[in-house]
Coordinates of N, CA and C and ligand atoms in Angstrom, one line a residue:
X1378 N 104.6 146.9 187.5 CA 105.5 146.5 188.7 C 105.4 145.0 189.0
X1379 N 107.2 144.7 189.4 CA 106.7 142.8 189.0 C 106.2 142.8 190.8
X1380 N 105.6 141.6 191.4 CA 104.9 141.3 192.7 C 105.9 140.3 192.9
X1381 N 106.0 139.8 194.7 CA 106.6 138.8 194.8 C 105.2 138.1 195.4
X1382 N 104.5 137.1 195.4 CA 103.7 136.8 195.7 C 103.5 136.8 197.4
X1383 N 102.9 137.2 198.9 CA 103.0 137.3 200.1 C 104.1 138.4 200.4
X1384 N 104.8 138.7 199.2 CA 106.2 139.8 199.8 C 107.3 139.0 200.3
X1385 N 108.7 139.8 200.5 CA 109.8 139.3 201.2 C 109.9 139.9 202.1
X1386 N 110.3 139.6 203.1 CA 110.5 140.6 204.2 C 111.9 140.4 204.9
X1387 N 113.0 141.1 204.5 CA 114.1 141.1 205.1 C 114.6 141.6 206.0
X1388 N 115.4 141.6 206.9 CA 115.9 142.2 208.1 C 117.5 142.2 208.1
X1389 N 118.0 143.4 208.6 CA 119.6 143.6 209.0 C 119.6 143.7 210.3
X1390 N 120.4 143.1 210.7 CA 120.7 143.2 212.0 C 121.9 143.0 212.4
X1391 N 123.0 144.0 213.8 CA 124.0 143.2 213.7 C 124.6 144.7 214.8
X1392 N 125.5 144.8 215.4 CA 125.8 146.2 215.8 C 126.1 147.3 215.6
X1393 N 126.3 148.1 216.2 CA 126.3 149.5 215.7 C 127.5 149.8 215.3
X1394 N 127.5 150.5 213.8 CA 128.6 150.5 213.1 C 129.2 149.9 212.1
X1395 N 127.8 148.8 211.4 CA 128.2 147.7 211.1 C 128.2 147.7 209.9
X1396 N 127.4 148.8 209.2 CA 127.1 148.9 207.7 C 126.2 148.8 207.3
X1397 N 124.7 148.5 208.0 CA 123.8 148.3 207.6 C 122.8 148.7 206.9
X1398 N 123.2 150.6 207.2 CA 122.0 151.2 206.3 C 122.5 151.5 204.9
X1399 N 124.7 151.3 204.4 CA 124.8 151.1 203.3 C 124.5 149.9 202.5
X1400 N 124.3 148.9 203.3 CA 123.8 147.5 202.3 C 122.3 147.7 202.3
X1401 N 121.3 148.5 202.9 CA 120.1 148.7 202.9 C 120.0 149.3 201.7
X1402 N 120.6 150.2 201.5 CA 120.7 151.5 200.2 C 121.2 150.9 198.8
X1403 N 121.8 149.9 199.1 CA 122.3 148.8 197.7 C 121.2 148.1 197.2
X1404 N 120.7 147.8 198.5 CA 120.0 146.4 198.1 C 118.9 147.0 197.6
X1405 N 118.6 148.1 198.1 CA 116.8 148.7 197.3 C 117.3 149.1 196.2
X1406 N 118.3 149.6 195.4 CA 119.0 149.9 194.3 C 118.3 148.6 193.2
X1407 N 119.5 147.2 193.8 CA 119.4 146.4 192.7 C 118.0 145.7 192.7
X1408 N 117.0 145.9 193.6 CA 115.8 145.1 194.3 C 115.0 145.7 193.0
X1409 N 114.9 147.0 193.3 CA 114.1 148.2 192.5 C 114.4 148.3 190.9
X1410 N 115.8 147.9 190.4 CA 116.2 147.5 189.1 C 115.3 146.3 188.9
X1411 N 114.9 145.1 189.6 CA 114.3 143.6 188.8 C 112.5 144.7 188.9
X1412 N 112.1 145.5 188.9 CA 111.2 145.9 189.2 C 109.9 145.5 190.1
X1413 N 110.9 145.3 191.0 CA 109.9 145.4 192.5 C 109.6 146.7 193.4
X1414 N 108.7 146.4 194.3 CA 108.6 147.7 194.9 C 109.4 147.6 196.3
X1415 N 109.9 148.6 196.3 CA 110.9 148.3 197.9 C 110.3 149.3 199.0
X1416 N 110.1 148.3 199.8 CA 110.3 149.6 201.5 C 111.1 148.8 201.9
X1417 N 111.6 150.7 202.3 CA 113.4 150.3 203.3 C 112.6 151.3 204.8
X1418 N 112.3 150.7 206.1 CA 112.3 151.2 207.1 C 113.3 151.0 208.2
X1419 N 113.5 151.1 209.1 CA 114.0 151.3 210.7 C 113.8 150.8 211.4
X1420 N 114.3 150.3 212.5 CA 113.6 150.4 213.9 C 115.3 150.8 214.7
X1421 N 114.7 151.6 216.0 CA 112.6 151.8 216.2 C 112.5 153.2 215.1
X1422 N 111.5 153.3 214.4 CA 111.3 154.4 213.9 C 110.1 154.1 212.4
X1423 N 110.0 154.6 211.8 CA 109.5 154.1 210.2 C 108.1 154.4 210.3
X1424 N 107.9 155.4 211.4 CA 106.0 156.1 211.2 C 106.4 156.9 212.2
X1425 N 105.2 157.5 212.1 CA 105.3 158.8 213.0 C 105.6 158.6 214.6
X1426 N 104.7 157.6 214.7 CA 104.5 157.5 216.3 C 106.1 156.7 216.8
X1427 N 106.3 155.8 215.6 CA 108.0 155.0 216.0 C 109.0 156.3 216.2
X1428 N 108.9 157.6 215.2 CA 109.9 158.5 214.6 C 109.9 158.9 216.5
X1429 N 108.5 159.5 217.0 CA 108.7 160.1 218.5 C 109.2 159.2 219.6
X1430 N 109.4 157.6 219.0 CA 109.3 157.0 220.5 C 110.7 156.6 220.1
X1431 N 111.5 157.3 219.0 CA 113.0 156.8 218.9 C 113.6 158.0 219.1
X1432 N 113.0 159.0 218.9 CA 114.0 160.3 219.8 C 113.3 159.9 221.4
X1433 N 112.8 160.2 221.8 CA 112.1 159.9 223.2 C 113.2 158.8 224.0
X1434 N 113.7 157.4 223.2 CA 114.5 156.9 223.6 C 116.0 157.1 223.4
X1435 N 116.2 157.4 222.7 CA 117.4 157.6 221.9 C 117.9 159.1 221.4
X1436 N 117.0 159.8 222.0 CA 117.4 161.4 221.9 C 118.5 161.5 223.3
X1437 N 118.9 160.5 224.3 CA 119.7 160.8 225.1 C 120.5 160.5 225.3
X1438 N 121.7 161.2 225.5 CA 123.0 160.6 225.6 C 123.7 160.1 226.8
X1439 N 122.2 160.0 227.5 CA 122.6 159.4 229.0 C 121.6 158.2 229.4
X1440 N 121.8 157.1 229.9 CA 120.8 156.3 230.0 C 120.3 156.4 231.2
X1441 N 118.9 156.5 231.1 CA 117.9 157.2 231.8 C 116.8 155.9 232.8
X1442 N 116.5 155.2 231.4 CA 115.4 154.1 231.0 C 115.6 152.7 231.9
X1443 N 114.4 152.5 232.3 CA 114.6 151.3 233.3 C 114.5 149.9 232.3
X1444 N 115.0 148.9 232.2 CA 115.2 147.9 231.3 C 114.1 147.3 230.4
X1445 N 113.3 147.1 231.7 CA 111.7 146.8 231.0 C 111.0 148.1 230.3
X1446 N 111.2 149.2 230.7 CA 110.4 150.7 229.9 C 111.2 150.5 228.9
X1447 N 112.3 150.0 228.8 CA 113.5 150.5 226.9 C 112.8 149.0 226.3
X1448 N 112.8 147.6 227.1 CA 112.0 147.1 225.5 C 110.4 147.4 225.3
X1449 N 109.7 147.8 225.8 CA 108.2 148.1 225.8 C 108.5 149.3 224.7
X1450 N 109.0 150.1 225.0 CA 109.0 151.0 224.0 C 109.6 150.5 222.5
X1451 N 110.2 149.9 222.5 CA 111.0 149.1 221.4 C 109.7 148.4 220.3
X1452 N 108.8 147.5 221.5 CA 107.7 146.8 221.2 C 107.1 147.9 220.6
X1453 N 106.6 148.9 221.5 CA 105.6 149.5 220.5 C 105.6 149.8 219.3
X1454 N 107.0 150.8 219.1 CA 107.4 151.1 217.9 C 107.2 149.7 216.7
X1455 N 107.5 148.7 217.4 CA 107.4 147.7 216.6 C 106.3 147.0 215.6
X1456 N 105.3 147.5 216.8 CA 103.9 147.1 216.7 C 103.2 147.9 215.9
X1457 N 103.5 149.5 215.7 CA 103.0 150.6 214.8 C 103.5 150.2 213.7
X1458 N 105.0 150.0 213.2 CA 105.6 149.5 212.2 C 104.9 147.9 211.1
X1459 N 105.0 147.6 212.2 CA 104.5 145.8 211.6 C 103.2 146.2 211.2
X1460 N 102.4 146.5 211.9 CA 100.2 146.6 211.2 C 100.6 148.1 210.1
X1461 N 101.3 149.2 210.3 CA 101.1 150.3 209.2 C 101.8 150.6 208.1
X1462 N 103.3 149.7 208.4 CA 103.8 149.4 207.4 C 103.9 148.1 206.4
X1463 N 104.5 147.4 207.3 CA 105.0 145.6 206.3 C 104.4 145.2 205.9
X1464 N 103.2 144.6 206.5 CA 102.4 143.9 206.8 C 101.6 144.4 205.7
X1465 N 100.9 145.9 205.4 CA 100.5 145.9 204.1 C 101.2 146.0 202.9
X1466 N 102.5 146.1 202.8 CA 103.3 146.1 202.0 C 103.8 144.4 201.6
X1467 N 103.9 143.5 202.1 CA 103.6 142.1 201.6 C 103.1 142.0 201.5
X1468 N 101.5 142.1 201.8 CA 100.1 142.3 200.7 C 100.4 142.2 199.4
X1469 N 101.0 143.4 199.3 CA 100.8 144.2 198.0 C 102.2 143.4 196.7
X1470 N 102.8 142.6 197.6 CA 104.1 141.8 197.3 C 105.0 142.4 196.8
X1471 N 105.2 143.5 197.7 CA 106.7 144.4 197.9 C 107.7 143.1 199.0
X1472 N 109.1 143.8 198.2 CA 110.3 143.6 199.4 C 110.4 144.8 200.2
X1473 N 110.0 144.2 201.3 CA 110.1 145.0 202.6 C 112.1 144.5 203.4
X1474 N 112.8 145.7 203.6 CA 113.8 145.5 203.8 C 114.1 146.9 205.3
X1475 N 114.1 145.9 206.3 CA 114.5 146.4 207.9 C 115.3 146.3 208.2
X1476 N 116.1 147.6 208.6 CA 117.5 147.9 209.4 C 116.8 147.7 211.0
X1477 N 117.2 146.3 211.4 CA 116.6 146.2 212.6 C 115.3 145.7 213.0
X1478 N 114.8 144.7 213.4 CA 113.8 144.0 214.1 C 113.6 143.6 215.0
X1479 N 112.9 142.2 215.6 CA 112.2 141.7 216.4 C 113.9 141.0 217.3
X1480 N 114.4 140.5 216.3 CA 116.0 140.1 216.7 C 116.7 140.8 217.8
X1481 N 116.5 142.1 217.2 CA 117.6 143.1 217.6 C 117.2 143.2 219.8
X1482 N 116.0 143.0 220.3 CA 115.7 142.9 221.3 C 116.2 141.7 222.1
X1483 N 116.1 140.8 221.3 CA 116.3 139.7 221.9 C 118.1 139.7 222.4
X1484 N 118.9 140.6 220.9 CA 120.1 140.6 221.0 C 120.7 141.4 222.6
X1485 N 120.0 142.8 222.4 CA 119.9 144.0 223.2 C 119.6 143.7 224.7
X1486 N 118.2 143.2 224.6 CA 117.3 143.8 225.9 C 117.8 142.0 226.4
X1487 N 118.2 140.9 225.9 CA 118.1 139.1 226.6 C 120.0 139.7 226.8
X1488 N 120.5 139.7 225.5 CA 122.2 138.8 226.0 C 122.8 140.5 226.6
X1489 N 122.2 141.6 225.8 CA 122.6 142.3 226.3 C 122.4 142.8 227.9
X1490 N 120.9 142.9 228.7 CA 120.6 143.3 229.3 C 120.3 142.3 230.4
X1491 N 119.9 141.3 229.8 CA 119.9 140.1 230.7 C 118.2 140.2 231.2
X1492 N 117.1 140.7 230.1 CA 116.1 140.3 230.5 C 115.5 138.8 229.7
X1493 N 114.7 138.0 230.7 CA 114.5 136.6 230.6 C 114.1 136.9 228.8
X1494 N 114.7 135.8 227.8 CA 114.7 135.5 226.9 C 112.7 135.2 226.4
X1495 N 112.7 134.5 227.0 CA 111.0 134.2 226.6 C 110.1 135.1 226.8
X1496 N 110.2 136.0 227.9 CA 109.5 137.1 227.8 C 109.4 138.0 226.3
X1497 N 110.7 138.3 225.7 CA 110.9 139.0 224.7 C 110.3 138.0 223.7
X1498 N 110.8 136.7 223.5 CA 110.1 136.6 222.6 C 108.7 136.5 222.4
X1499 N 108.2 135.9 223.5 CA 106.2 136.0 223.4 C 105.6 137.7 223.2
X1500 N 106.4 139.0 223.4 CA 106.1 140.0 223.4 C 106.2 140.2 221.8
X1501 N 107.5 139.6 221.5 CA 107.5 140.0 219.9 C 106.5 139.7 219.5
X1502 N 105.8 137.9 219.9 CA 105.0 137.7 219.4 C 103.6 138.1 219.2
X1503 N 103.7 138.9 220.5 CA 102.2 139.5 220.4 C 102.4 141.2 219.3
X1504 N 103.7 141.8 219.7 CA 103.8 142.3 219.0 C 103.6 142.6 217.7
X1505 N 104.0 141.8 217.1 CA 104.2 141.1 216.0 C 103.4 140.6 215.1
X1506 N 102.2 140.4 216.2 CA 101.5 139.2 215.5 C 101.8 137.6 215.0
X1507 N 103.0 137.6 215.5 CA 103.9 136.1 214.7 C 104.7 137.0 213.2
X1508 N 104.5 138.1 212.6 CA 105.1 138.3 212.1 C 107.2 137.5 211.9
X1509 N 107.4 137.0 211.0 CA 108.9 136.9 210.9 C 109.4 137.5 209.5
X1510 N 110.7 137.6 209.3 CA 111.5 138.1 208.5 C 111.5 136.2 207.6
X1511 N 111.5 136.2 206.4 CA 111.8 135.3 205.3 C 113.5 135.2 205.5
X1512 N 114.4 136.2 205.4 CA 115.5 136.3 205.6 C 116.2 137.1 206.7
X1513 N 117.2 136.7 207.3 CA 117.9 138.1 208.0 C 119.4 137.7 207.6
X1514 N 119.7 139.1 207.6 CA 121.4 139.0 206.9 C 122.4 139.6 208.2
X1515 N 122.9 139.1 209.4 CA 123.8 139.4 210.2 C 125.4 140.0 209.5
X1516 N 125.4 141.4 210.1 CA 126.8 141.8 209.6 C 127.5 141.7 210.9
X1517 N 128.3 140.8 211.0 CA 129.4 140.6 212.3 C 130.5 141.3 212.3
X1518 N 130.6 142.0 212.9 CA 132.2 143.2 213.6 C 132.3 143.0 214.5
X1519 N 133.4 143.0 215.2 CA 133.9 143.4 216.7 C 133.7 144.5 217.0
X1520 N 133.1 145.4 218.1 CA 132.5 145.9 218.5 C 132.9 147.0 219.0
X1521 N 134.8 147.0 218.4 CA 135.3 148.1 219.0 C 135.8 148.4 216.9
X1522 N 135.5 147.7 216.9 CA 135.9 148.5 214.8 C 134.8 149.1 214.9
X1523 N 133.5 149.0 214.9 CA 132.0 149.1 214.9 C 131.8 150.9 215.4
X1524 N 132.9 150.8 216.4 CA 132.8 151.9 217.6 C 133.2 153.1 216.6
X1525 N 134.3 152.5 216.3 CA 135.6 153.5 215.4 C 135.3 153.9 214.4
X1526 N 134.4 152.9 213.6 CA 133.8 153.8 212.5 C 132.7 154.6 212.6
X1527 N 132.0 154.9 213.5 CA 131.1 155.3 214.2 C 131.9 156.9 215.2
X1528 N 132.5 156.7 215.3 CA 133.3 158.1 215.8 C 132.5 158.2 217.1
X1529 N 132.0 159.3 217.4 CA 131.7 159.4 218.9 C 130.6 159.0 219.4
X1530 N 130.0 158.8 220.2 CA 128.7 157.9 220.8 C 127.6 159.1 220.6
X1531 N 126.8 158.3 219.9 CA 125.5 159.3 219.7 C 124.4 159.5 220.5
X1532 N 124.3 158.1 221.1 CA 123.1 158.2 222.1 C 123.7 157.1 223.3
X1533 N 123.0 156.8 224.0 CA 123.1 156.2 225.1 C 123.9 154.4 225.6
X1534 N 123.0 154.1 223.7 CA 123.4 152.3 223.7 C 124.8 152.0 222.8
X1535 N 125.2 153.3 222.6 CA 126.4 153.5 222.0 C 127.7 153.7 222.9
X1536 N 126.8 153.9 223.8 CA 128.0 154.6 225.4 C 128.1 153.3 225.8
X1537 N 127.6 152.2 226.1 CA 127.6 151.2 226.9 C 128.8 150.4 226.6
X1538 N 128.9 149.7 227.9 CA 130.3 148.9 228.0 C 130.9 148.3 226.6
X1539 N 132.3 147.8 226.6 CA 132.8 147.3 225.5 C 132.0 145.3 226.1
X1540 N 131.4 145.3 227.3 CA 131.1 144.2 227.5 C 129.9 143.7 227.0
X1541 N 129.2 144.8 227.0 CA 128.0 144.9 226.6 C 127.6 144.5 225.1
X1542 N 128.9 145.1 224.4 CA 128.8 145.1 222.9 C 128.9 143.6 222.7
X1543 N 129.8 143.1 223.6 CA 130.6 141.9 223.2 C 129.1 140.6 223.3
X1544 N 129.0 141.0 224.3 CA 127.9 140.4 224.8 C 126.4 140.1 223.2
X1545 N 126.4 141.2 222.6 CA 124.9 141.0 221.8 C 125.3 140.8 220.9
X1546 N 127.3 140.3 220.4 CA 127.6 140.4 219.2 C 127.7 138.7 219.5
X1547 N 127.8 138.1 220.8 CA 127.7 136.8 220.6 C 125.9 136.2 220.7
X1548 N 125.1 137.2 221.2 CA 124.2 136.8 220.9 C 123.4 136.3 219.6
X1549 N 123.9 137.6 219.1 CA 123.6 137.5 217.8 C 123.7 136.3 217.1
X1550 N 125.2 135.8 217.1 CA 125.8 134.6 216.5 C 124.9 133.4 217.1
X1551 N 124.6 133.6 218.2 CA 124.0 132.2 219.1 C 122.6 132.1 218.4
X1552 N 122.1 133.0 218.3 CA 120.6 133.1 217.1 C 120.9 132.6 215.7
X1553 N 122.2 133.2 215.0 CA 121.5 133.0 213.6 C 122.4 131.6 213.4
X1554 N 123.3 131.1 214.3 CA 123.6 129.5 214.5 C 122.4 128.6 214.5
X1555 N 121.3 129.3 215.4 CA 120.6 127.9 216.0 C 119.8 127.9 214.4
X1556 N 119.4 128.8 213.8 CA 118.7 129.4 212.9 C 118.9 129.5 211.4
X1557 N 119.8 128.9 210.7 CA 120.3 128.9 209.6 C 120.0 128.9 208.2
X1558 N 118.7 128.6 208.4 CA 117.7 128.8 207.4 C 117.1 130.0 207.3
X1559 N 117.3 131.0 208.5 CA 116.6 132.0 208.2 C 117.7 133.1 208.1
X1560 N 118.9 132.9 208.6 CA 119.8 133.8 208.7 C 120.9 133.6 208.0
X1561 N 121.8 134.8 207.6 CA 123.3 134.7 206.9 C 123.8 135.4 207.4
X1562 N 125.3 134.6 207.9 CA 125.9 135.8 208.4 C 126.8 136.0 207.4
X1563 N 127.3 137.5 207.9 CA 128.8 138.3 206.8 C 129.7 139.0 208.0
X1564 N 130.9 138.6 207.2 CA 132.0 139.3 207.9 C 132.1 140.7 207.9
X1565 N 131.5 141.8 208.4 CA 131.2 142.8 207.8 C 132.7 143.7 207.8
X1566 N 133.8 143.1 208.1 CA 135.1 144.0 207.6 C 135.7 144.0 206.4
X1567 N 134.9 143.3 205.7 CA 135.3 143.0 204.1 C 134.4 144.0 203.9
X1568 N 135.2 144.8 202.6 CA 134.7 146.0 202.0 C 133.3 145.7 201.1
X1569 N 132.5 146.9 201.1 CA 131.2 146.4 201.5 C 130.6 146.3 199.5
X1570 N 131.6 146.4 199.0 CA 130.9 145.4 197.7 C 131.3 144.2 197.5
X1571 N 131.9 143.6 198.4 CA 131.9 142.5 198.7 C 130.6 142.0 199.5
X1572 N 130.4 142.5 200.1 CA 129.4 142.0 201.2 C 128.3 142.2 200.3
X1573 N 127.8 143.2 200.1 CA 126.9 143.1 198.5 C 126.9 142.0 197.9
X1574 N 127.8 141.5 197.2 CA 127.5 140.4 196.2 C 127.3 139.1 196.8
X1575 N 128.0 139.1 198.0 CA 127.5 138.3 199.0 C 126.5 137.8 199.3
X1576 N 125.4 138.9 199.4 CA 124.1 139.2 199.7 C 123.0 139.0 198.9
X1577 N 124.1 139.6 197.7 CA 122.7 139.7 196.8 C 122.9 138.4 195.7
X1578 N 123.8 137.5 195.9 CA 124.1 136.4 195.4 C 123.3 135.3 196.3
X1579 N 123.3 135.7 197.8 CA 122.1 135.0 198.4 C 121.2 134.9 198.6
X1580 N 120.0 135.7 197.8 CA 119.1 136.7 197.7 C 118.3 136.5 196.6
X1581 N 119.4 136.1 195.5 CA 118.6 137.1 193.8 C 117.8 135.8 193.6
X1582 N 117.9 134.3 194.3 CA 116.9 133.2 193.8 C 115.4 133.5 193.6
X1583 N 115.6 134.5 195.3 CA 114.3 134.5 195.8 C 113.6 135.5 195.2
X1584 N 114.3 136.3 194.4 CA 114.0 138.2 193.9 C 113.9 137.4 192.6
X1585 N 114.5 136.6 191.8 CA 114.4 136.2 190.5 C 112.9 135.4 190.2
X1586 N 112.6 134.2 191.1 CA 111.9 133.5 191.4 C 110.7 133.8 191.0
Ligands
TYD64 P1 120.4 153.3 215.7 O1 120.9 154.7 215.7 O2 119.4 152.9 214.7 O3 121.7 152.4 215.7 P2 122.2 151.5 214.5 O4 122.6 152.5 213.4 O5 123.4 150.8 215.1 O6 121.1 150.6 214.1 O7 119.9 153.0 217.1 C1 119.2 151.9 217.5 C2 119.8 151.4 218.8 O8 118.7 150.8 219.5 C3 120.9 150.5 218.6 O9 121.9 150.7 219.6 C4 120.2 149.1 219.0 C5 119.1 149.5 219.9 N1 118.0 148.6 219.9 C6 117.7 147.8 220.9 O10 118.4 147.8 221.9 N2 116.6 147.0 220.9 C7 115.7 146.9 219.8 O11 114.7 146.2 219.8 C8 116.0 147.8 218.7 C9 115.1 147.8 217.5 C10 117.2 148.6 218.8

């Protein structure tokens, strides 16, 4: 099995609807052909204790949760994930590839919910440990295609305003602008082997390497 030396650690991030867990499903495809070892996890979810605290949140189709209890919970999941998964898996110099991170809070719980931005981030950080993503790949949709391919609202952050959406879809942008080095964005209405080669044309240096 080939190693990447420290691991990669990739992240998707972007709204709901967007494509992410089919470019997740590619990418360990062609990742796993140069023979590397891939983990593909979630958030919140990707261990046992994430798997309970993502139905617990997200098992409802009604929002329940007070702003600060929905990112704490977010964190934790995060925090089980990062020390039991990744973190030994770039050890081991696997591509580690997340539908969803440390980002997605900042997107969600700051532009979305309007809790103070530095809070979330020093939480990531503790969460986290300083953990970051080497890469994140933003798939941009408008928020009402996102909706439509998605068909009816599954849980609760799905139900939320078309303002709401709009809101973490400029967040987003406002992150991986300031950030360019770490981020790429894609138009994610372009049919998704396009967006693939997209990806993995921005990508295969670091997987070849
Ligand atoms: P999920 O079903 O995984 O949605 P998607 O397929 O769009 O990723 O549900 C995750 C939801 O939780 C999604 O609406 C985004 C939200 N979320 C946050 O608000 N903050 C976070 O930190 C994370 C990880 C997710």
């Amino acid at each position: 099995m080939n190693k990447i030396v420290g691991g990669l650690f990739l992240t998707l991030e972007g709204g709901d609807g967007v494509g992410k867990s089919t470019l997740q499903r590619s990418l360990n495809q062609r990742i796993s052909e140069a023979g590397l070892e891939v983990i593909m996890c979630r958030e919140p979810g990707g261990t046992i204790l994430g798997e309970k605290l993502r139905d617990a949140l997200l098992g409802s189709k009604k929002k329940e949760v007070d702003a600060l209890a929905e990112l704490l919970v977010f964190l934790a999941a995060r925090t089980q994930l990062s020390t039991e998964i990744i973190k030994p898996a770039l050890e081991r110099g696997a591509v580690v590839i997340c539908d969803r991170f440390a980002d997605s809070s900042i997107a969600y719980q700051h532009y979305g919910r309007g809790i103070e931005k530095s809070i979330i981030e020093d939480l990531n950080t503790i969460a986290t440990t300083g953990l970051m993503p080497d890469r994140t790949i933003l798939l941009d949709l408008d928020p009402s295609v996102g909706a439509k391919r998605k068909g009816q609202a599954q849980d609760y952050m799905e139900q939320e305003t078309i303002d709401f959406h709009n809101r973490v879809r400029e967040g987003y942008m406002y992150l991986a602008r300031e950030s360019p080095g770490r981020w790429l964005i894609v138009d994610a209405l372009q049919n998704e082997d396009v967006i693939f080669d997209l990806v993995w044309s921005d990508l295969a240096q670091r997987i070849k390497d």
